[in-house]
mmCIF file of C-alpha atoms and ligand atoms in Angstrom:
data_model
loop_
_atom_site.group_PDB
_atom_site.id
_atom_site.type_symbol
_atom_site.label_atom_id
_atom_site.label_comp_id
_atom_site.label_asym_id
_atom_site.label_seq_id
_atom_site.Cartn_x
_atom_site.Cartn_y
_atom_site.Cartn_z
ATOM 1 C CA MET A 1 0.013 -0.006 0.179
ATOM 2 C CA LEU A 2 1.171 3.299 -0.990
ATOM 3 C CA PRO A 3 1.438 6.182 1.953
ATOM 4 C CA LEU A 4 -1.368 8.671 2.026
ATOM 5 C CA PRO A 5 -0.107 11.415 -0.269
ATOM 6 C CA ALA A 6 -0.188 15.268 1.248
ATOM 7 C CA THR A 7 -2.741 17.102 -0.320
ATOM 8 C CA ALA A 8 -0.438 19.688 -2.016
ATOM 9 C CA GLY A 9 1.727 17.147 -3.562
ATOM 10 C CA HIS A 10 -1.134 15.216 -4.550
ATOM 11 C CA ARG A 11 -2.412 18.454 -6.251
ATOM 12 C CA ARG A 12 0.759 18.653 -8.431
ATOM 13 C CA MET A 13 0.316 14.970 -9.475
ATOM 14 C CA SER A 14 -3.279 15.408 -10.284
ATOM 15 C CA THR A 15 -4.322 15.346 -13.886
ATOM 16 C CA GLU A 16 -7.921 16.226 -14.847
ATOM 17 C CA PRO A 17 -9.704 13.439 -16.283
ATOM 18 C CA ASN A 18 -10.239 13.712 -20.055
ATOM 19 C CA ALA A 19 -13.905 12.973 -21.631
ATOM 20 C CA ILE A 20 -14.524 9.476 -21.593
ATOM 21 C CA GLU A 21 -14.741 7.712 -25.000
ATOM 22 C CA SER A 22 -13.350 4.470 -24.270
ATOM 23 C CA VAL A 23 -13.507 2.005 -21.246
ATOM 24 C CA ALA A 24 -11.893 -0.886 -20.055
ATOM 25 C CA VAL A 25 -13.636 -3.549 -18.029
ATOM 26 C CA VAL A 26 -11.609 -5.710 -15.974
ATOM 27 C CA GLY A 27 -13.535 -9.188 -15.022
ATOM 28 C CA ALA A 28 -15.978 -10.597 -17.329
ATOM 29 C CA GLY A 29 -18.376 -12.215 -15.075
ATOM 30 C CA GLN A 30 -22.054 -11.419 -14.465
ATOM 31 C CA MET A 31 -21.280 -7.703 -13.754
ATOM 32 C CA GLY A 32 -18.441 -7.022 -15.992
ATOM 33 C CA ALA A 33 -20.253 -8.715 -18.812
ATOM 34 C CA GLY A 34 -23.272 -6.429 -18.049
ATOM 35 C CA ILE A 35 -21.235 -3.251 -17.791
ATOM 36 C CA ALA A 36 -19.491 -3.650 -21.023
ATOM 37 C CA GLN A 37 -22.972 -4.066 -22.743
ATOM 38 C CA VAL A 38 -24.106 -0.757 -21.213
ATOM 39 C CA ALA A 39 -21.029 0.906 -22.092
ATOM 40 C CA ALA A 40 -21.040 -0.372 -25.691
ATOM 41 C CA ARG A 41 -24.990 0.669 -26.172
ATOM 42 C CA ALA A 42 -24.079 4.115 -25.086
ATOM 43 C CA GLY A 43 -21.445 4.459 -28.170
ATOM 44 C CA LEU A 44 -18.258 3.951 -26.272
ATOM 45 C CA GLN A 45 -15.451 1.830 -27.249
ATOM 46 C CA VAL A 46 -15.074 -1.288 -24.830
ATOM 47 C CA VAL A 47 -12.373 -3.596 -23.848
ATOM 48 C CA LEU A 48 -13.625 -6.512 -21.891
ATOM 49 C CA SER A 49 -10.669 -8.635 -20.159
ATOM 50 C CA ASP A 50 -10.630 -11.380 -17.892
ATOM 51 C CA GLN A 51 -7.886 -13.468 -15.701
ATOM 52 C CA ALA A 52 -9.378 -16.248 -18.472
ATOM 53 C CA GLU A 53 -9.473 -14.659 -21.954
ATOM 54 C CA SER A 54 -11.844 -17.373 -22.925
ATOM 55 C CA GLN A 55 -14.431 -16.202 -19.942
ATOM 56 C CA ALA A 56 -14.305 -12.661 -21.747
ATOM 57 C CA ALA A 57 -15.275 -14.276 -25.080
ATOM 58 C CA GLN A 58 -17.749 -16.482 -23.834
ATOM 59 C CA ALA A 59 -19.339 -13.498 -21.709
ATOM 60 C CA VAL A 60 -19.679 -11.418 -25.038
ATOM 61 C CA ALA A 61 -21.139 -14.760 -26.733
ATOM 62 C CA LYS A 62 -23.841 -14.836 -24.149
ATOM 63 C CA LEU A 63 -24.858 -10.862 -24.308
ATOM 64 C CA LYS A 64 -24.770 -11.448 -28.069
ATOM 65 C CA ALA A 65 -27.295 -14.366 -28.039
ATOM 66 C CA ARG A 66 -29.350 -12.597 -25.122
ATOM 67 C CA LEU A 67 -29.553 -9.133 -27.475
ATOM 68 C CA GLU A 68 -30.424 -11.275 -30.572
ATOM 69 C CA ARG A 69 -33.407 -12.840 -28.712
ATOM 70 C CA GLN A 70 -34.480 -9.699 -27.275
ATOM 71 C CA GLU A 71 -34.208 -8.430 -31.280
ATOM 72 C CA SER A 72 -36.675 -11.241 -32.343
ATOM 73 C CA GLU A 73 -39.208 -10.544 -29.472
ATOM 74 C CA GLY A 74 -39.002 -6.653 -30.726
ATOM 75 C CA LYS A 75 -37.604 -5.612 -27.405
ATOM 76 C CA VAL A 76 -34.457 -3.790 -28.853
ATOM 77 C CA PRO A 77 -34.168 -2.085 -32.466
ATOM 78 C CA PRO A 78 -32.813 -4.523 -34.993
ATOM 79 C CA GLY A 79 -29.058 -4.318 -35.439
ATOM 80 C CA THR A 80 -28.641 -3.722 -31.769
ATOM 81 C CA ALA A 81 -26.789 -7.031 -31.050
ATOM 82 C CA ALA A 82 -24.289 -6.557 -33.836
ATOM 83 C CA ASP A 83 -23.781 -2.840 -32.875
ATOM 84 C CA VAL A 84 -23.000 -3.585 -29.507
ATOM 85 C CA VAL A 85 -20.717 -6.712 -30.137
ATOM 86 C CA GLY A 86 -18.907 -4.749 -32.727
ATOM 87 C CA LYS A 87 -17.730 -2.122 -30.275
ATOM 88 C CA ILE A 88 -16.513 -4.735 -27.471
ATOM 89 C CA ARG A 89 -13.012 -6.248 -27.978
ATOM 90 C CA THR A 90 -12.210 -9.108 -25.323
ATOM 91 C CA GLY A 91 -8.761 -10.473 -24.142
ATOM 92 C CA GLY A 92 -6.824 -11.755 -21.211
ATOM 93 C CA PRO A 93 -5.572 -10.213 -18.182
ATOM 94 C CA LEU A 94 -5.585 -6.582 -18.235
ATOM 95 C CA PHE A 95 -5.923 -6.644 -22.214
ATOM 96 C CA GLY A 96 -6.469 -2.947 -23.399
ATOM 97 C CA VAL A 97 -6.193 -1.062 -20.096
ATOM 98 C CA ALA A 98 -3.684 1.120 -21.463
ATOM 99 C CA ASP A 99 -5.665 3.155 -24.042
ATOM 100 C CA ALA A 100 -8.711 3.245 -21.833
ATOM 101 C CA ASP A 101 -9.944 6.861 -20.527
ATOM 102 C CA LEU A 102 -11.763 4.699 -17.744
ATOM 103 C CA VAL A 103 -11.258 1.407 -16.492
ATOM 104 C CA ILE A 104 -13.966 -0.430 -14.463
ATOM 105 C CA GLU A 105 -12.778 -3.065 -12.131
ATOM 106 C CA ALA A 106 -15.534 -5.797 -11.849
ATOM 107 C CA ALA A 107 -13.199 -8.777 -10.232
ATOM 108 C CA PRO A 108 -14.138 -10.769 -7.166
ATOM 109 C CA GLU A 109 -14.968 -9.203 -3.805
ATOM 110 C CA SER A 110 -11.617 -9.755 -2.493
ATOM 111 C CA LEU A 111 -9.525 -6.794 -0.959
ATOM 112 C CA GLU A 112 -6.289 -8.658 -1.626
ATOM 113 C CA LEU A 113 -7.186 -9.249 -5.314
ATOM 114 C CA LYS A 114 -8.487 -5.988 -5.860
ATOM 115 C CA SER A 115 -5.605 -4.176 -4.247
ATOM 116 C CA ALA A 116 -3.057 -5.916 -6.374
ATOM 117 C CA LEU A 117 -5.425 -5.304 -9.637
ATOM 118 C CA PHE A 118 -5.462 -1.373 -8.668
ATOM 119 C CA ARG A 119 -1.475 -1.510 -8.268
ATOM 120 C CA SER A 120 -1.207 -2.972 -11.555
ATOM 121 C CA LEU A 121 -4.296 -0.662 -13.057
ATOM 122 C CA SER A 122 -2.304 2.253 -11.546
ATOM 123 C CA ALA A 123 1.045 1.486 -13.517
ATOM 124 C CA LEU A 124 -0.649 0.326 -16.812
ATOM 125 C CA ALA A 125 -3.220 3.252 -17.094
ATOM 126 C CA LYS A 126 -3.083 6.330 -18.907
ATOM 127 C CA PRO A 127 -2.071 8.916 -16.388
ATOM 128 C CA SER A 128 -5.478 10.792 -16.666
ATOM 129 C CA ALA A 129 -7.443 7.689 -16.726
ATOM 130 C CA ILE A 130 -10.154 7.131 -14.019
ATOM 131 C CA LEU A 131 -9.752 3.923 -12.085
ATOM 132 C CA ALA A 132 -13.192 2.944 -10.897
ATOM 133 C CA SER A 133 -14.125 -0.452 -8.833
ATOM 134 C CA ASN A 134 -17.668 -1.859 -9.110
ATOM 135 C CA THR A 135 -17.092 -3.167 -5.514
ATOM 136 C CA SER A 136 -20.083 -3.947 -3.234
ATOM 137 C CA SER A 137 -18.359 -3.040 0.004
ATOM 138 C CA LEU A 138 -14.776 -2.429 -0.089
ATOM 139 C CA SER A 139 -12.742 0.710 0.738
ATOM 140 C CA ILE A 140 -12.663 3.139 -2.397
ATOM 141 C CA THR A 141 -9.941 5.061 -0.259
ATOM 142 C CA ARG A 142 -8.150 1.828 0.653
ATOM 143 C CA LEU A 143 -8.118 0.915 -3.007
ATOM 144 C CA GLY A 144 -6.907 4.665 -4.082
ATOM 145 C CA ARG A 145 -4.094 4.000 -1.781
ATOM 146 C CA GLU A 146 -2.836 1.269 -3.964
ATOM 147 C CA THR A 147 -2.347 3.784 -6.888
ATOM 148 C CA THR A 148 -0.372 6.807 -7.469
ATOM 149 C CA ARG A 149 -3.593 8.915 -8.610
ATOM 150 C CA PRO A 150 -6.248 8.566 -5.577
ATOM 151 C CA GLN A 151 -7.897 11.780 -6.831
ATOM 152 C CA LEU A 152 -9.157 9.605 -9.982
ATOM 153 C CA VAL A 153 -10.111 6.376 -8.281
ATOM 154 C CA VAL A 154 -13.979 6.106 -7.604
ATOM 155 C CA GLY A 155 -16.664 3.590 -6.604
ATOM 156 C CA MET A 156 -18.975 2.805 -9.503
ATOM 157 C CA HIS A 157 -21.445 0.153 -7.918
ATOM 158 C CA PHE A 158 -23.741 -1.192 -10.642
ATOM 159 C CA MET A 159 -26.490 -3.144 -10.017
ATOM 160 C CA ASN A 160 -27.418 -6.631 -10.929
ATOM 161 C CA PRO A 161 -28.523 -7.260 -13.812
ATOM 162 C CA VAL A 162 -26.804 -4.163 -15.055
ATOM 163 C CA PRO A 163 -28.685 -3.452 -18.590
ATOM 164 C CA VAL A 164 -32.139 -3.612 -16.708
ATOM 165 C CA MET A 165 -31.410 -2.078 -13.096
ATOM 166 C CA LYS A 166 -31.495 1.935 -13.321
ATOM 167 C CA LEU A 167 -29.165 2.729 -10.539
ATOM 168 C CA VAL A 168 -25.431 3.563 -10.172
ATOM 169 C CA GLU A 169 -24.219 4.177 -6.624
ATOM 170 C CA VAL A 170 -21.065 6.326 -7.042
ATOM 171 C CA VAL A 171 -18.783 6.356 -4.129
ATOM 172 C CA ARG A 172 -16.719 9.143 -3.183
ATOM 173 C CA GLY A 173 -13.427 7.998 -1.778
ATOM 174 C CA ALA A 174 -11.621 10.368 0.835
ATOM 175 C CA LEU A 175 -9.405 11.730 -1.931
ATOM 176 C CA THR A 176 -11.665 11.065 -4.988
ATOM 177 C CA ALA A 177 -11.663 14.470 -6.704
ATOM 178 C CA GLU A 178 -14.950 16.553 -7.466
ATOM 179 C CA ALA A 179 -13.877 16.492 -11.059
ATOM 180 C CA THR A 180 -13.678 12.456 -11.177
ATOM 181 C CA LEU A 181 -17.023 12.409 -9.458
ATOM 182 C CA LYS A 182 -18.702 14.461 -12.037
ATOM 183 C CA SER A 183 -17.278 12.425 -14.937
ATOM 184 C CA VAL A 184 -18.745 9.210 -13.619
ATOM 185 C CA VAL A 185 -21.892 10.586 -12.899
ATOM 186 C CA ALA A 186 -22.071 12.200 -16.230
ATOM 187 C CA LEU A 187 -21.294 8.680 -17.439
ATOM 188 C CA ALA A 188 -23.870 6.840 -15.619
ATOM 189 C CA ASP A 189 -26.443 9.519 -17.182
ATOM 190 C CA ARG A 190 -25.096 8.591 -20.745
ATOM 191 C CA PHE A 191 -25.748 4.993 -19.722
ATOM 192 C CA GLY A 192 -29.243 5.892 -19.122
ATOM 193 C CA LYS A 193 -28.795 5.277 -15.331
ATOM 194 C CA GLN A 194 -29.876 7.334 -12.423
ATOM 195 C CA SER A 195 -26.586 8.028 -9.852
ATOM 196 C CA ILE A 196 -26.937 8.190 -6.252
ATOM 197 C CA VAL A 197 -23.677 9.585 -4.458
ATOM 198 C CA SER A 198 -22.613 7.825 -1.120
ATOM 199 C CA GLN A 199 -19.724 8.209 1.360
ATOM 200 C CA ASP A 200 -16.912 5.694 1.523
ATOM 201 C CA ARG A 201 -18.487 3.452 4.338
ATOM 202 C CA PRO A 202 -18.478 -0.508 4.530
ATOM 203 C CA GLY A 203 -21.531 -1.506 2.016
ATOM 204 C CA PHE A 204 -21.997 2.335 0.767
ATOM 205 C CA LEU A 205 -25.865 2.705 1.327
ATOM 206 C CA VAL A 206 -27.223 -0.051 -1.012
ATOM 207 C CA ASN A 207 -25.666 -2.943 0.535
ATOM 208 C CA ARG A 208 -25.669 -1.320 4.147
ATOM 209 C CA ILE A 209 -29.513 -1.925 3.700
ATOM 210 C CA LEU A 210 -29.731 -5.126 1.473
ATOM 211 C CA ILE A 211 -27.087 -7.413 3.066
ATOM 212 C CA PRO A 212 -28.521 -7.607 6.582
ATOM 213 C CA LEU A 213 -32.091 -8.324 4.998
ATOM 214 C CA LEU A 214 -30.392 -11.436 3.035
ATOM 215 C CA ASN A 215 -28.437 -12.512 5.857
ATOM 216 C CA GLU A 216 -31.442 -12.445 8.282
ATOM 217 C CA ALA A 217 -33.387 -14.380 5.668
ATOM 218 C CA CYS A 218 -30.763 -16.951 5.802
ATOM 219 C CA PHE A 219 -31.103 -17.023 9.668
ATOM 220 C CA ALA A 220 -34.775 -17.300 9.759
ATOM 221 C CA LEU A 221 -34.582 -20.311 7.074
ATOM 222 C CA GLU A 222 -31.998 -21.791 9.261
ATOM 223 C CA GLU A 223 -33.961 -21.359 12.705
ATOM 224 C CA GLY A 224 -36.876 -23.246 10.683
ATOM 225 C CA VAL A 225 -39.127 -20.118 11.078
ATOM 226 C CA GLY A 226 -40.371 -20.975 7.569
ATOM 227 C CA THR A 227 -39.534 -22.629 4.304
ATOM 228 C CA LYS A 228 -37.620 -20.941 1.701
ATOM 229 C CA GLU A 229 -40.562 -20.623 -0.439
ATOM 230 C CA ASP A 230 -42.586 -19.004 2.344
ATOM 231 C CA ILE A 231 -39.835 -16.729 3.138
ATOM 232 C CA ASP A 232 -39.628 -15.400 -0.380
ATOM 233 C CA ALA A 233 -43.275 -15.222 -0.935
ATOM 234 C CA GLY A 234 -43.482 -13.064 2.224
ATOM 235 C CA ALA A 235 -41.156 -10.449 1.017
ATOM 236 C CA ARG A 236 -42.434 -10.678 -2.710
ATOM 237 C CA LEU A 237 -46.106 -10.707 -1.839
ATOM 238 C CA GLY A 238 -45.961 -8.630 1.531
ATOM 239 C CA LEU A 239 -43.500 -6.159 0.977
ATOM 240 C CA GLY A 240 -43.828 -5.846 -2.608
ATOM 241 C CA HIS A 241 -40.294 -6.936 -3.492
ATOM 242 C CA PRO A 242 -39.702 -8.365 -7.145
ATOM 243 C CA LEU A 243 -37.431 -11.059 -5.583
ATOM 244 C CA GLY A 244 -37.535 -12.575 -2.229
ATOM 245 C CA PRO A 245 -34.227 -12.458 -0.265
ATOM 246 C CA LEU A 246 -33.184 -15.905 -0.950
ATOM 247 C CA GLU A 247 -33.710 -15.837 -4.511
ATOM 248 C CA LEU A 248 -32.052 -12.332 -4.442
ATOM 249 C CA ALA A 249 -29.254 -13.978 -3.101
ATOM 250 C CA ASP A 250 -28.897 -16.705 -5.573
ATOM 251 C CA LEU A 251 -28.943 -14.054 -8.194
ATOM 252 C CA ILE A 252 -26.394 -12.190 -6.768
ATOM 253 C CA GLY A 253 -24.123 -15.222 -6.026
ATOM 254 C CA LEU A 254 -23.560 -16.604 -2.571
ATOM 255 C CA ASP A 255 -20.006 -16.085 -2.522
ATOM 256 C CA THR A 256 -20.377 -12.500 -3.197
ATOM 257 C CA VAL A 257 -23.026 -12.171 -0.327
ATOM 258 C CA LEU A 258 -20.921 -13.796 1.915
ATOM 259 C CA SER A 259 -17.908 -11.679 1.349
ATOM 260 C CA ILE A 260 -19.749 -8.220 1.821
ATOM 261 C CA ALA A 261 -21.409 -9.810 4.933
ATOM 262 C CA GLU A 262 -17.981 -10.493 6.314
ATOM 263 C CA ILE A 263 -16.769 -7.129 5.332
ATOM 264 C CA LEU A 264 -19.647 -5.263 7.283
ATOM 265 C CA HIS A 265 -18.854 -7.524 10.406
ATOM 266 C CA ARG A 266 -15.455 -7.156 10.178
ATOM 267 C CA ASP A 267 -15.139 -3.335 9.421
ATOM 268 C CA PHE A 268 -18.199 -2.106 11.607
ATOM 269 C CA GLY A 269 -17.020 -4.731 14.263
ATOM 270 C CA ASP A 270 -20.795 -5.226 15.144
ATOM 271 C CA PRO A 271 -22.041 -8.588 16.030
ATOM 272 C CA LYS A 272 -25.162 -7.893 14.335
ATOM 273 C CA TYR A 273 -23.654 -8.261 11.000
ATOM 274 C CA ARG A 274 -22.161 -11.681 11.567
ATOM 275 C CA PRO A 275 -22.658 -13.996 8.468
ATOM 276 C CA CYS A 276 -25.120 -16.881 8.843
ATOM 277 C CA ALA A 277 -23.595 -20.332 8.839
ATOM 278 C CA GLY A 278 -25.967 -21.833 6.482
ATOM 279 C CA LEU A 279 -24.712 -19.392 4.020
ATOM 280 C CA ARG A 280 -20.881 -20.009 4.654
ATOM 281 C CA ASN A 281 -21.743 -23.709 4.247
ATOM 282 C CA LEU A 282 -23.411 -23.363 0.879
ATOM 283 C CA VAL A 283 -20.388 -21.258 -0.393
ATOM 284 C CA GLN A 284 -17.859 -23.881 1.272
ATOM 285 C CA ALA A 285 -19.941 -26.367 -0.728
ATOM 286 C CA GLY A 286 -19.407 -24.456 -4.226
ATOM 287 C CA LEU A 287 -23.332 -23.843 -4.217
ATOM 288 C CA LEU A 288 -22.880 -20.289 -5.563
ATOM 289 C CA GLY A 289 -26.716 -19.780 -6.818
ATOM 290 C CA ARG A 290 -27.400 -18.943 -10.326
ATOM 291 C CA LYS A 291 -24.278 -18.847 -11.609
ATOM 292 C CA THR A 292 -23.495 -22.400 -10.620
ATOM 293 C CA GLY A 293 -26.983 -23.847 -11.137
ATOM 294 C CA ARG A 294 -27.512 -24.636 -7.518
ATOM 295 C CA GLY A 295 -27.759 -22.025 -4.318
ATOM 296 C CA PHE A 296 -30.903 -22.032 -2.180
ATOM 297 C CA TYR A 297 -32.663 -23.311 -5.309
ATOM 298 C CA VAL A 298 -31.840 -25.637 -8.251
ATOM 299 C CA TYR A 299 -31.545 -23.542 -11.685
ATOM 300 C CA ASP A 300 -31.799 -24.920 -15.342
ATOM 301 C CA GLN A 301 -29.223 -23.631 -18.038
ATOM 302 C CA ASN A 302 -31.158 -20.764 -18.784
ATOM 303 C CA GLY A 303 -31.366 -19.573 -15.241
ATOM 304 C CA LYS A 304 -34.584 -20.613 -14.619
ATOM 305 C CA LYS A 305 -35.665 -22.040 -11.554
ATOM 306 C CA SER A 306 -36.082 -25.760 -11.630
HETATM 307 P P1 NAD B 401 -18.191 -12.954 -10.971
HETATM 308 O O1 NAD B 401 -17.663 -14.119 -9.867
HETATM 309 O O2 NAD B 401 -19.456 -13.298 -11.929
HETATM 310 O O3 NAD B 401 -17.335 -12.573 -11.783
HETATM 311 C C1 NAD B 401 -15.892 -11.958 -11.556
HETATM 312 C C2 NAD B 401 -15.076 -12.267 -12.780
HETATM 313 O O4 NAD B 401 -13.711 -11.993 -12.627
HETATM 314 C C3 NAD B 401 -14.989 -13.979 -13.291
HETATM 315 O O5 NAD B 401 -15.036 -13.968 -14.568
HETATM 316 C C4 NAD B 401 -13.396 -14.331 -13.027
HETATM 317 O O6 NAD B 401 -12.695 -15.095 -13.898
HETATM 318 C C5 NAD B 401 -12.580 -12.648 -13.122
HETATM 319 N N1 NAD B 401 -11.339 -12.682 -12.285
HETATM 320 C C6 NAD B 401 -11.127 -13.237 -11.166
HETATM 321 N N2 NAD B 401 -9.808 -12.976 -10.805
HETATM 322 C C7 NAD B 401 -9.448 -11.483 -11.775
HETATM 323 C C8 NAD B 401 -8.405 -11.041 -11.945
HETATM 324 N N3 NAD B 401 -7.618 -10.936 -11.259
HETATM 325 N N4 NAD B 401 -8.184 -10.187 -13.083
HETATM 326 C C9 NAD B 401 -9.363 -9.930 -14.105
HETATM 327 N N5 NAD B 401 -10.554 -10.895 -13.838
HETATM 328 C C10 NAD B 401 -10.502 -11.678 -12.848
HETATM 329 O O7 NAD B 401 -18.648 -11.900 -9.859
HETATM 330 P P2 NAD B 401 -19.621 -10.654 -10.351
HETATM 331 O O8 NAD B 401 -20.919 -11.188 -9.691
HETATM 332 O O9 NAD B 401 -19.693 -10.325 -11.512
HETATM 333 O O10 NAD B 401 -19.043 -9.657 -9.254
HETATM 334 C C11 NAD B 401 -17.984 -8.839 -9.440
HETATM 335 C C12 NAD B 401 -17.812 -7.468 -8.786
HETATM 336 O O11 NAD B 401 -18.868 -6.904 -8.732
HETATM 337 C C13 NAD B 401 -17.760 -7.648 -6.848
HETATM 338 O O12 NAD B 401 -16.585 -6.630 -6.831
HETATM 339 C C14 NAD B 401 -18.777 -7.673 -6.903
HETATM 340 O O13 NAD B 401 -18.920 -7.539 -5.090
HETATM 341 C C15 NAD B 401 -19.616 -6.530 -7.319
HETATM 342 N N6 NAD B 401 -21.043 -6.648 -7.567
HETATM 343 C C16 NAD B 401 -21.754 -7.828 -7.929
HETATM 344 C C17 NAD B 401 -23.032 -7.646 -7.645
HETATM 345 C C18 NAD B 401 -23.838 -8.962 -7.913
HETATM 346 O O14 NAD B 401 -24.982 -8.661 -7.763
HETATM 347 N N7 NAD B 401 -23.276 -10.136 -8.426
HETATM 348 C C19 NAD B 401 -23.899 -6.425 -7.717
HETATM 349 C C20 NAD B 401 -23.106 -5.315 -7.647
HETATM 350 C C21 NAD B 401 -21.485 -5.235 -7.514
#
């Protein structure tokens, strides 16, 4: 980790971000693929990279098939799939990062992994490039300190599924410059998204509220207060939620839910955030939800509950 720069020195180093016309998305899982899609749909040039090059190529093949289906159903204009895919190039580790105006990191929710990535991004990206993280809960200030440009480091927390959900939670690290914040808010607007700005606290705003709900549903299941179906129906029909908490946890990925719960628990130091043991068991068994075909529920190849 780099030492916290003194404000004056750090101002001298600072480079105002340029207009954003090219985006590099790092990590081609469910979030990275969705972010690449909305960026390309907004007319930007996109590179999508992953630790495994094949994962990035597969992600684009999947989003192409989905957009072609939506074209045939009349949900998107003809030619959308070809247009979007034509703007996305794929590659292996950190491919295309050096040329991008904005890098959006969407790798797994691990401080160690993201810290290493931010050190590499700091060395590779253009000095004026903004480095954003799609982290659900980790400190943006902490990730900024892995770089020589903390003023250009910001949180861009997209919601799942990215092409559908309207919100981007923009997170201001302690050293994030106002110009950086404004650039990403303007970009989210260009993506057709609505932004909220939150301070850099564990879980920010959205997951501070959501994760205790999902974790509590898991405790209720474990204590036998109700079946998983009744817990989910309770939230859908009684609270007007589009998905029940266990269904939503499966959609997010149980590994991601557990990581966020652990971060809330550790960083607030409050036992009320302790992760439910049943959740940990599912993750240890590799049952991560829809992305692995089984979590609280079992899913078919199209991600439908079976
Ligand atoms: P995922 O498991 O679907 O995808 C992660 C991808 O990162 C995988 O393709 C993996 O191969 C790749 N990867 C692993 N190590 C890498 C490295 N060193 N360099 C490049 N790529 C690497 O996870 P996801 O659900 O897409 O989550 C990604 C991030 O987005 C996490 O920080 C998560 O907290 C956040 N997020 C997730 C959701 C959600 O609902 N799943 C919502 C908002 C934010």
